Tab-separated table of C-alpha atoms in Angstrom:
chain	number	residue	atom	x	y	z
A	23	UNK	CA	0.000	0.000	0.000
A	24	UNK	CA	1.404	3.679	-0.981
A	25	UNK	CA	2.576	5.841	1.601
A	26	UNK	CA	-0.507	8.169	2.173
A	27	UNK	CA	2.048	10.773	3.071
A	28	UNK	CA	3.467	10.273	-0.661
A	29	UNK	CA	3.492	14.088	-2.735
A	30	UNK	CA	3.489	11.653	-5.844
A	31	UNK	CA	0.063	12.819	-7.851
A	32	UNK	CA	-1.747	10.373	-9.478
A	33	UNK	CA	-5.099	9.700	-11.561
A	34	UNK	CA	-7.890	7.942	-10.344
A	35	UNK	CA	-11.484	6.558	-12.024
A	36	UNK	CA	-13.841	6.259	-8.855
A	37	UNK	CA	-17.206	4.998	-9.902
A	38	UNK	CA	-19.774	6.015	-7.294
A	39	UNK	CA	-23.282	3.884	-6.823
A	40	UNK	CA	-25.504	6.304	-5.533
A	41	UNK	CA	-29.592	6.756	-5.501
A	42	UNK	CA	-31.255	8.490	-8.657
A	43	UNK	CA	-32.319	11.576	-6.806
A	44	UNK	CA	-32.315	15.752	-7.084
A	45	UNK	CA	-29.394	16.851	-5.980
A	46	UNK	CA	-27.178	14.122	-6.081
A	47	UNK	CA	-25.157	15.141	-8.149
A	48	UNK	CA	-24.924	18.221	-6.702
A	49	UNK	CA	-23.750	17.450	-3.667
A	50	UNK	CA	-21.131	14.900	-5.238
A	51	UNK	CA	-19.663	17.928	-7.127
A	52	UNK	CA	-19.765	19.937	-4.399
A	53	UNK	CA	-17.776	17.932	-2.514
A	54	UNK	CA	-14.919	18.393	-4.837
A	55	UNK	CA	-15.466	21.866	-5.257
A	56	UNK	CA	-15.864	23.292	-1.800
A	57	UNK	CA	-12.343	21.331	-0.839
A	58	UNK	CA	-10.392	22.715	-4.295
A	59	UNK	CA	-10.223	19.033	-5.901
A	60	UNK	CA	-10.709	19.086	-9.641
A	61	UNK	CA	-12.622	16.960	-11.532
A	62	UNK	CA	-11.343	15.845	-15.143
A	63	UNK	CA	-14.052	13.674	-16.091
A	64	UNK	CA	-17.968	13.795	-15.192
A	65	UNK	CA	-20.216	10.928	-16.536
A	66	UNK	CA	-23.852	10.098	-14.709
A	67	UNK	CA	-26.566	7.564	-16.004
A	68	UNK	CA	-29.533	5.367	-14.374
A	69	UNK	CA	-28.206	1.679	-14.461
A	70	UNK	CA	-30.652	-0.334	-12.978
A	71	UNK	CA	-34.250	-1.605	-14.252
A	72	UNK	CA	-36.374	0.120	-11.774
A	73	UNK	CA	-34.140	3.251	-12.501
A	74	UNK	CA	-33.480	4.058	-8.970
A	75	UNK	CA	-29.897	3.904	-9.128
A	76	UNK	CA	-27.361	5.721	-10.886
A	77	UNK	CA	-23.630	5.491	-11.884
A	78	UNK	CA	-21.121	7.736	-11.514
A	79	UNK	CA	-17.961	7.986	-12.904
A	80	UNK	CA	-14.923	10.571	-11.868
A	81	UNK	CA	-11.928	10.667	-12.963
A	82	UNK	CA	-9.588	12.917	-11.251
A	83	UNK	CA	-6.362	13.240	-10.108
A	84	UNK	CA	-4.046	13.973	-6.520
A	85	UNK	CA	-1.980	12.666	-4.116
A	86	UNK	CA	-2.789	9.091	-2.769
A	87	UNK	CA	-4.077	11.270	0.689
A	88	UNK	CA	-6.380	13.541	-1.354
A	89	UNK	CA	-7.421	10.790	-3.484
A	90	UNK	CA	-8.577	8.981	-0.173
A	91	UNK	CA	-10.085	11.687	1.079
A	92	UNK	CA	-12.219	12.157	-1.937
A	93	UNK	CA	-13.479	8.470	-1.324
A	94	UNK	CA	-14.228	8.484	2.323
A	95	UNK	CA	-16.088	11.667	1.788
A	96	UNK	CA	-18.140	10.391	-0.926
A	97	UNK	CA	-18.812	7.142	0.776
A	98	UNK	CA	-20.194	9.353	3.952
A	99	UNK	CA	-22.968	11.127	1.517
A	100	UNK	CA	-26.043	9.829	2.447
A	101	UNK	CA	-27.164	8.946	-0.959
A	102	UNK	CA	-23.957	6.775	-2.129
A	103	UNK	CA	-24.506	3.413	-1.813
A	104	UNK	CA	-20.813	2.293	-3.204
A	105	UNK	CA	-17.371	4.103	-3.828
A	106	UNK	CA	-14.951	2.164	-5.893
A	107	UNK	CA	-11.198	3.469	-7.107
A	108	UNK	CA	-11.448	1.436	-10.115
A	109	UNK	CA	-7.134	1.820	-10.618
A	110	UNK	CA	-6.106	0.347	-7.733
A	111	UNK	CA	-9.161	-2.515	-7.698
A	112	UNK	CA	-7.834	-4.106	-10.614
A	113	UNK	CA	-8.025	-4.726	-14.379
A	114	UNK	CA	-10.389	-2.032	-15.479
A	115	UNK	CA	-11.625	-0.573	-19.067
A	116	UNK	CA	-11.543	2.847	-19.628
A	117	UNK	CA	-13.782	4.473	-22.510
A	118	UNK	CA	-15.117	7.444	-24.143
A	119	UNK	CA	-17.649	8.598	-27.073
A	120	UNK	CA	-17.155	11.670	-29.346
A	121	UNK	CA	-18.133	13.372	-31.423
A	122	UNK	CA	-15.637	15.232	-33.902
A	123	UNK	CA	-16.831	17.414	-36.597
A	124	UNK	CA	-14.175	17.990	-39.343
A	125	UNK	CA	-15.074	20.668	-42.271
A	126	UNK	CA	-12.923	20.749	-45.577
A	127	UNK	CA	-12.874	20.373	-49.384
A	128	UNK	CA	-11.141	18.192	-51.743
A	129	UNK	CA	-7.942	16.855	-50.585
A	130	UNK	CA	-8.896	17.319	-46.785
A	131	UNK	CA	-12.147	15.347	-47.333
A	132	UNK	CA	-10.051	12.309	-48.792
A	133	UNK	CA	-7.576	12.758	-45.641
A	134	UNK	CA	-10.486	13.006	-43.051
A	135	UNK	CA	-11.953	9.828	-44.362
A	136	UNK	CA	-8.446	8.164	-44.437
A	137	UNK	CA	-7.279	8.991	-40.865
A	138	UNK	CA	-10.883	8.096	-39.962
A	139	UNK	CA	-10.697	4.881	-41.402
A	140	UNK	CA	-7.428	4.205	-39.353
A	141	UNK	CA	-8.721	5.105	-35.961
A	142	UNK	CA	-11.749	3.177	-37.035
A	143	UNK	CA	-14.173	6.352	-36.372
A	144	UNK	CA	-17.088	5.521	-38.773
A	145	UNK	CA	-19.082	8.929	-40.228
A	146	UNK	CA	-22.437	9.365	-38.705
A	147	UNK	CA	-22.804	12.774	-41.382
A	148	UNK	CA	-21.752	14.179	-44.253
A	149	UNK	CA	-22.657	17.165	-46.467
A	150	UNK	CA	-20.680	18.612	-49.290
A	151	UNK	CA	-18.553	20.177	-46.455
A	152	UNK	CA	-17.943	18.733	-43.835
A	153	UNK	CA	-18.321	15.114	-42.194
A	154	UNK	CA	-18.934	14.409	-38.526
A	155	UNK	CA	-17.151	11.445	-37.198
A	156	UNK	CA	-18.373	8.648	-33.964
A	157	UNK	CA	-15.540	7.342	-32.622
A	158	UNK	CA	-15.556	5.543	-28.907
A	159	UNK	CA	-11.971	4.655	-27.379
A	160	UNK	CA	-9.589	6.236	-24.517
A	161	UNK	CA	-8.881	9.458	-24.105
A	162	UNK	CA	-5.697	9.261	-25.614
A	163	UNK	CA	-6.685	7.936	-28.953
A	164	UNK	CA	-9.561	10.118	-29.352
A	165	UNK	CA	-7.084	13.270	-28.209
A	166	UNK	CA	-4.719	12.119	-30.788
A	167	UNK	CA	-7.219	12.139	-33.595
A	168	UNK	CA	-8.630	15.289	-32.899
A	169	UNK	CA	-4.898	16.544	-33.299
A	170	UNK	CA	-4.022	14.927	-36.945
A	171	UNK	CA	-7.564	16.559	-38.190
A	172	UNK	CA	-6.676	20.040	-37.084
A	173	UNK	CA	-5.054	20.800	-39.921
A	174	UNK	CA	-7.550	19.001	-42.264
A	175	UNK	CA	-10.567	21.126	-40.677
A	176	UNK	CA	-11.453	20.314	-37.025
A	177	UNK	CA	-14.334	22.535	-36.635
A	178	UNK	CA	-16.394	20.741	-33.149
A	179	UNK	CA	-15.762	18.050	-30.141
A	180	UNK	CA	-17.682	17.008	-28.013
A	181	UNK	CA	-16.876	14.085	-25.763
A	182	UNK	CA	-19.124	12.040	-22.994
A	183	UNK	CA	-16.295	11.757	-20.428
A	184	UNK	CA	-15.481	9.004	-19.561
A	185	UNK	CA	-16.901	5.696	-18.289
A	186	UNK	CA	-15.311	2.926	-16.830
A	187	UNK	CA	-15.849	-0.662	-15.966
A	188	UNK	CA	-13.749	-3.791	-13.819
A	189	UNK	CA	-12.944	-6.553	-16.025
A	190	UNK	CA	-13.691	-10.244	-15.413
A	191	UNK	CA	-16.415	-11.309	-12.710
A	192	UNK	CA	-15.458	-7.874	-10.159
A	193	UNK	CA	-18.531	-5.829	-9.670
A	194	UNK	CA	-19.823	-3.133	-8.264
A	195	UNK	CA	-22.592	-3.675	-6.219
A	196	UNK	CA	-24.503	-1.650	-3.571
């Protein structure tokens, strides 16, 4: 176990079981903003059948003390029925969705399509002008996209954040 003492910053993807309610969410974000703690990631989404509960994902980043703090406060919120730190339980996948709109003629259309088809984004439209591309993956891949089609056209992004799951037979329950 890491010194909680440790200055050494690091990220973590919490995912946070907590009742479908107003002002969850809320309360969840103002935990990290009345104490300073950023929040690089934000995704929220009803996951059961009765739609009762919700999951929420955080990434973030801090020391190993902050990043404990962050969890024992959100497990004391009266709504939260489970706090997990998804990088240090294990195996975990890590994904986003975005969108990425790309305007151009000619030669930056072909390119567009060509660097599309080799990050496997697939086109969801397309006018004369411009395309706009789906493409789901870490945040690294879909960050390094966006930056080859800068110079063909990127016009729009917009991302989900991202979402996260533990591989294999871990899961989080309340």
């Amino acid at each position: 176990m890491p010194d909680p003492t440790d200055n050494d910053m690091r990220a973590a993807t919490i995912a946070v079981l907590v009742e479908n309610e107003a002002g969850v969410l809320a309360r969840v974000i103002g935990l990290f903003s009345g104490r300073g703690y950023n929040i690089d990631s934000l995704t929220v989404a009803p996951v059961d059948d009765t739609g009762r509960i919700s999951r929420i994902t955080i990434v973030t980043s801090g020391t190993e003390m902050v990043i404990e703090q962050i969890k024992a406060q959100l497990d004391r919120l009266v709504p939260v029925h489970k706090v997990s730190d998804l990088t240090l339980e294990g195996p975990h996948l890590v994904r986003e969705l975005a969108l990425i709109k790309v305007v151009g003629k000619g030669e930056n259309r072909v390119e567009a399509l060509r660097l599309a088809d080799a990050f496997r984004a697939r086109v969801v439209d397309a006018t004369t002008e411009s395309f706009v591309f789906e493409m789901t993956g870490n945040a690294d891949k879909i960050d390094a996209f966006c930056a080859l089609m800068r110079p063909v056209g990127l016009a729009e992004v917009s991302r989900t954040g991202a979402v996260a799951i533990a591989r294999g037979t871990s899961s989080l329950r309340p």
